[in-house]
Short mmCIF file of C-alpha atoms in Angstrom, two decimals:
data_model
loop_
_atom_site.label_atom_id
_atom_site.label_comp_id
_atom_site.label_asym_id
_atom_site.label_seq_id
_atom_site.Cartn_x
_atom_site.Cartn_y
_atom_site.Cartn_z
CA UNK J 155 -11.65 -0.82 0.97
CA UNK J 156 -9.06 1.61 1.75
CA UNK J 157 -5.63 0.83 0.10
CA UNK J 158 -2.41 2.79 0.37
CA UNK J 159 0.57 2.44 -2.45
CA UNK J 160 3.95 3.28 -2.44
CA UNK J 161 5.39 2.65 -5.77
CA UNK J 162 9.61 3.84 -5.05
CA UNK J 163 11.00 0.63 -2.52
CA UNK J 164 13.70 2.24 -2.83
CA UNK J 165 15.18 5.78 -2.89
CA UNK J 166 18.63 7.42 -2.09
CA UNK J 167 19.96 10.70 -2.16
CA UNK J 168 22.83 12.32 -0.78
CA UNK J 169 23.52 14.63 2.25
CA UNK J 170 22.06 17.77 2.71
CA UNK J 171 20.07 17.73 -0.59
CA UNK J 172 16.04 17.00 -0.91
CA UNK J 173 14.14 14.27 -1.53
CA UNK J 174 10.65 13.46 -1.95
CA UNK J 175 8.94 10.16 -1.29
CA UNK J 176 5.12 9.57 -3.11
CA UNK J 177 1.92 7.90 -1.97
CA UNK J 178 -1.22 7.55 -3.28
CA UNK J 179 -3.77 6.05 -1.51
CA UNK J 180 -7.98 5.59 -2.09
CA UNK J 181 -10.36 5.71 0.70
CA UNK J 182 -14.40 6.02 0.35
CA UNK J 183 -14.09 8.19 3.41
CA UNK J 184 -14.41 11.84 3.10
CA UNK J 185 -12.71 12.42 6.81
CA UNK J 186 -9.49 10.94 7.54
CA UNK J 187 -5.91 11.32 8.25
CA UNK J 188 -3.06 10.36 6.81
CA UNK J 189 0.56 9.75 8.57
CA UNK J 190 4.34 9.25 6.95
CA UNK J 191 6.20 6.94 9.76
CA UNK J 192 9.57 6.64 9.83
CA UNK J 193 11.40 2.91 10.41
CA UNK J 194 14.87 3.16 11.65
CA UNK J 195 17.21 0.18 11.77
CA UNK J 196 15.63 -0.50 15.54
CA UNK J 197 12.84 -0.74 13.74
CA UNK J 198 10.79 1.41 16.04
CA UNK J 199 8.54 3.27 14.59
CA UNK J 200 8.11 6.74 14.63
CA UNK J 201 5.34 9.33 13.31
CA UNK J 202 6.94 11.80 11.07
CA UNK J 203 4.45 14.15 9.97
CA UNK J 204 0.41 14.14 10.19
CA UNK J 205 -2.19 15.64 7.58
CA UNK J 206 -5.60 16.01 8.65
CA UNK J 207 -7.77 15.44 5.13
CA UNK J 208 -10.40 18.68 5.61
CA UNK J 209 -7.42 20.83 5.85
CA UNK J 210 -5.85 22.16 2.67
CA UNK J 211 -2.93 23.30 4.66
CA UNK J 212 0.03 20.97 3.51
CA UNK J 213 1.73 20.11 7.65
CA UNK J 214 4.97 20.96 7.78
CA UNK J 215 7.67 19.73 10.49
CA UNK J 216 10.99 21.44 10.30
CA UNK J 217 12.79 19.40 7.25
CA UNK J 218 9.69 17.55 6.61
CA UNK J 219 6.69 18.58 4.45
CA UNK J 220 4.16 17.06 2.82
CA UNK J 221 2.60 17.65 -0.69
CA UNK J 222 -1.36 16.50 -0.14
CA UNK J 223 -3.64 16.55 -3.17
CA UNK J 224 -6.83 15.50 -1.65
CA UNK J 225 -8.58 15.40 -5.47
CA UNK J 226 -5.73 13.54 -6.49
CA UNK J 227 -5.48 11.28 -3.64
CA UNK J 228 -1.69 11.89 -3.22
CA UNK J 229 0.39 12.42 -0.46
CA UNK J 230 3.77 12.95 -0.74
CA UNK J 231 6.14 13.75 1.72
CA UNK J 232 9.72 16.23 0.71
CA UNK J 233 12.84 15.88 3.21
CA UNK J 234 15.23 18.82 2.52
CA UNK J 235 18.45 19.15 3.89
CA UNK J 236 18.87 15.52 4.26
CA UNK J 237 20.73 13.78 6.84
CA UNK J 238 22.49 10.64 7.64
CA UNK J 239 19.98 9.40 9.92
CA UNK J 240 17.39 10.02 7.97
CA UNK J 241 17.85 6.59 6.65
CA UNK J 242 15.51 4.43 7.18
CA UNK J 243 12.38 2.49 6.15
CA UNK J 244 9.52 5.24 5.53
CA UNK J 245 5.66 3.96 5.55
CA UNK J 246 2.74 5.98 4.34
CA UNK J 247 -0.51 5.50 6.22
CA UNK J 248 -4.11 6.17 5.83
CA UNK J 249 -6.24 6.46 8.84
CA UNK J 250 -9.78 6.46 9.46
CA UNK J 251 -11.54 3.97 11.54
CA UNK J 252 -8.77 1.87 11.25
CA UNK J 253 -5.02 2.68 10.00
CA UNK J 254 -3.86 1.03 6.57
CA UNK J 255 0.16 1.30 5.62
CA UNK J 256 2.33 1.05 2.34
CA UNK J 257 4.50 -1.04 1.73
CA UNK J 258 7.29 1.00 2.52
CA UNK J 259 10.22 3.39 0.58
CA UNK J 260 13.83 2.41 1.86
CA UNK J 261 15.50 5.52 1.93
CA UNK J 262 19.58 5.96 1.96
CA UNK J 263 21.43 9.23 2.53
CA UNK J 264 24.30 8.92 1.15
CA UNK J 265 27.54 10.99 2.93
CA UNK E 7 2.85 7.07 31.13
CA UNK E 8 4.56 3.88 29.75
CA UNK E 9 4.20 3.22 26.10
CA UNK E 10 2.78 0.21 24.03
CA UNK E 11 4.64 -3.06 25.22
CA UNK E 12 5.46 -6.35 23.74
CA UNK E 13 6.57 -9.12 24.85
CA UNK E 14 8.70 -11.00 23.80
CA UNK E 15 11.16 -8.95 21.91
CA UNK E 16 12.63 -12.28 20.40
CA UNK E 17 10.69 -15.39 20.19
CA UNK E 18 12.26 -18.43 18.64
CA UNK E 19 10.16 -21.88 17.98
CA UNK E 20 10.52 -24.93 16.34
CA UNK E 21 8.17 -25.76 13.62
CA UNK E 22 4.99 -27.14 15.01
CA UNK E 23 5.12 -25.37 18.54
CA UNK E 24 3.07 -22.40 19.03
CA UNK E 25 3.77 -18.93 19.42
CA UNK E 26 2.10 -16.44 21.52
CA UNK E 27 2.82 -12.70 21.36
CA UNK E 28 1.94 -9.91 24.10
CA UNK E 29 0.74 -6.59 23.51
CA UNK E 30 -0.40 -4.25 26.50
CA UNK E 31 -1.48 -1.20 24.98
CA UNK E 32 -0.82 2.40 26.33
CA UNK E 33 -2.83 3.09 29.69
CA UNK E 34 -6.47 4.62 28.69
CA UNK E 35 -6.07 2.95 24.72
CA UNK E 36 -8.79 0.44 24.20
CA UNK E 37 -8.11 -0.25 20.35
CA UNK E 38 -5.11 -2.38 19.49
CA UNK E 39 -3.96 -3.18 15.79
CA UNK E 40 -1.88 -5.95 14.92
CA UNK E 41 0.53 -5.84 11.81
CA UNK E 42 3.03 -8.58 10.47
CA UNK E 43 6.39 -7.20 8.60
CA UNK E 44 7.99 -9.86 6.59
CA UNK E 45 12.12 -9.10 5.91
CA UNK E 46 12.87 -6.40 3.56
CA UNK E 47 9.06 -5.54 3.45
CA UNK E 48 6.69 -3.44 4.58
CA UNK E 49 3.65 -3.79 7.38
CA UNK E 50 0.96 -5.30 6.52
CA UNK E 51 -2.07 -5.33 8.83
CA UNK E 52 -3.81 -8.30 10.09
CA UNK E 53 -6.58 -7.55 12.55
CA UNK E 54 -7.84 -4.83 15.01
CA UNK E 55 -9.71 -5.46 18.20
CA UNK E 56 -11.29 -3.22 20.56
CA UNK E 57 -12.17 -4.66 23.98
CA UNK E 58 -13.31 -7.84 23.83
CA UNK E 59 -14.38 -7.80 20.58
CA UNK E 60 -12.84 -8.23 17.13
CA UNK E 61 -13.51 -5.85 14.68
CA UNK E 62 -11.48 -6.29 11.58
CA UNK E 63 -9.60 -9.45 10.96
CA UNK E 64 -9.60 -9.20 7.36
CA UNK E 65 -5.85 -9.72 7.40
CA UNK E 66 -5.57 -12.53 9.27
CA UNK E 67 -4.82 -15.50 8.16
CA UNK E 68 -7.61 -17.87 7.97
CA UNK E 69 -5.71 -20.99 9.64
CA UNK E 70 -3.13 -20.90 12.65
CA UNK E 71 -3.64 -17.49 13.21
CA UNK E 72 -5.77 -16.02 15.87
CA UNK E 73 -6.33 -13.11 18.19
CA UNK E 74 -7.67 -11.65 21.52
CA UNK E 75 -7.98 -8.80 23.23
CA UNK E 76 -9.42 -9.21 26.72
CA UNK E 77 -11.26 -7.15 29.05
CA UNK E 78 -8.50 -7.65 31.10
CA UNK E 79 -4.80 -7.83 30.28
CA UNK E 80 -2.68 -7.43 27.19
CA UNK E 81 -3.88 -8.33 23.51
CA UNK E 82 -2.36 -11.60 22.39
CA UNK E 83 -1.45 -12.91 19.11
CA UNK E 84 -1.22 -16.53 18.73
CA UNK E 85 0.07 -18.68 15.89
CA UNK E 86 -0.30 -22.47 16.10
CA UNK E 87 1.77 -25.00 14.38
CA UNK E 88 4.35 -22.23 13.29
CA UNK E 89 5.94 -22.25 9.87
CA UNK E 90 9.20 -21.01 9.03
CA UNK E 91 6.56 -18.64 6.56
CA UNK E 92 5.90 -17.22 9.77
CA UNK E 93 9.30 -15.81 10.84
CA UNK E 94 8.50 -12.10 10.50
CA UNK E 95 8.84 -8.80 13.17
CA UNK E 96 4.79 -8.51 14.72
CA UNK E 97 4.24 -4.95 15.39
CA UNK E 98 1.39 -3.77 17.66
CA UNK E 99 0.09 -0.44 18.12
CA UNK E 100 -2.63 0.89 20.14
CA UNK E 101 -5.31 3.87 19.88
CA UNK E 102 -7.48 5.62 22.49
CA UNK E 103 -10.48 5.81 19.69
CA UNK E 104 -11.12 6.12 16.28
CA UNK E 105 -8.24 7.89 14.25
CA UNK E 106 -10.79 10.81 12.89
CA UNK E 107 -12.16 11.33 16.77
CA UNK E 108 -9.48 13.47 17.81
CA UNK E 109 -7.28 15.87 16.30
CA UNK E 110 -4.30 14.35 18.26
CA UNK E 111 -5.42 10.63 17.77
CA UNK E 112 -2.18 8.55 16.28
CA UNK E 113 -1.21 5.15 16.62
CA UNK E 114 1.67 4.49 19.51
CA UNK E 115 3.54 1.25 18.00
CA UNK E 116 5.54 -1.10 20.59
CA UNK E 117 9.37 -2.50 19.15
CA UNK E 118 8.18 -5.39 17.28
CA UNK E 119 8.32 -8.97 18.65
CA UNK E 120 10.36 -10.65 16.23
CA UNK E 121 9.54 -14.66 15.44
CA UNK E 122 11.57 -17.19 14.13
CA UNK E 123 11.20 -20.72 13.28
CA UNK E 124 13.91 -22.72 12.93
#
């Protein structure tokens, strides 16, 4: 069974300064992808950042990175230069032939 | 190219009436995933159905609960004999194939329907 954990519910930081959120996440599967989606207060949601499993490149989009250690099955993803409406609910995701999600980090910037 | 829609957006029922939620996935995306998202919580998937057929439903609840996902027409989520247990936002997102069968495969979520029972 594939199974994705989150293990901060909660996280804040304040403006302009980093944070990073952690997932771990076990899978049988040897090809697969994994997503960080972000959860606004509209509560649509919206794909952050994407990390394909065979590549050892960590993705990167503009204040968003990711830290992926396939061996270690971790997948954490850094915010720098945080902003105020990068507040939100963010959900780690494991896909394969289907898509499994943690249970979520609530992250506050704080002005 | 319109994205994945649901319908309702709010959907309010008494206890005991049943509840059925609309999903009409993105034109050309025959997989559709259903996921529940209590208050304060985080998504948690119920079942995933290709055309026609279900394929996971390992999330589902085993009573109440059921889903389709016809050859024709939007996948729908139905709950009978709603509890207030079952207020909760129902996301639905859709796929064109497997995740790992394209590079730029991702799942395109609709807003939510959100239920209450009162």
């Amino acid at each position: 069974a594939q199974t994705v954990t989150q293990s901060q519910p909660e996280m804040s930081v304040q403006e302009a300064e980093t944070v990073t959120l952690s997932c771990t996440y076990d899978t049988s599967e040897s090809n697969y992808y994994l997503f960080w989606y972000k959860q606004p207060p509209s509560r649509q949601m919206i794909l952050v950042i994407r990390q394909e499993a065979y590549k050892q490149q960590n993705a990167t989009e503009n204040r968003f990175s990711v830290n992926f250690q396939k061996a270690a099955k971790s997948f954490s993803l850094k915010i720098s230069d945080s902003q105020l409406g990068d507040t939100a609910m963010y959900f780690c995701a494991l896909g394969n032939n289907d898509m499994r999600f943690g249970a979520g980090t609530r992250l506050t910037v704080k002005p | 190219n319109a994205g994945v829609m649901q319908n309702p957006r709010h959907l309010v029922r008494r206890r005991g009436q049943e509840a059925r939620l609309r999903c009409s996935p993105m034109k050309g995306h025959s997989h559709v995933y259903w996921y529940r998202q209590l208050p304060e919580e985080g998504l948690k998937f119920m079942v995933y159905l290709q055309k026609e057929n279900i394929i996971d439903e390992s999330g589902m609840p085993k009573e109440r609960f059921s889903a389709e996902f016809p050859k024709e027409g939007p996948s729908i989520l139905r709950i009978q004999q709603v509890v207030r247990g079952d207020s909760a936002a129902y996301f639905c997102a859709s796929s064109p194939l497997f995740w790992t069968a394209s590079l730029n495969t991702e799942a395109f979520f609709g807003q939510g329907t959100r239920l209450t029972v009162v």
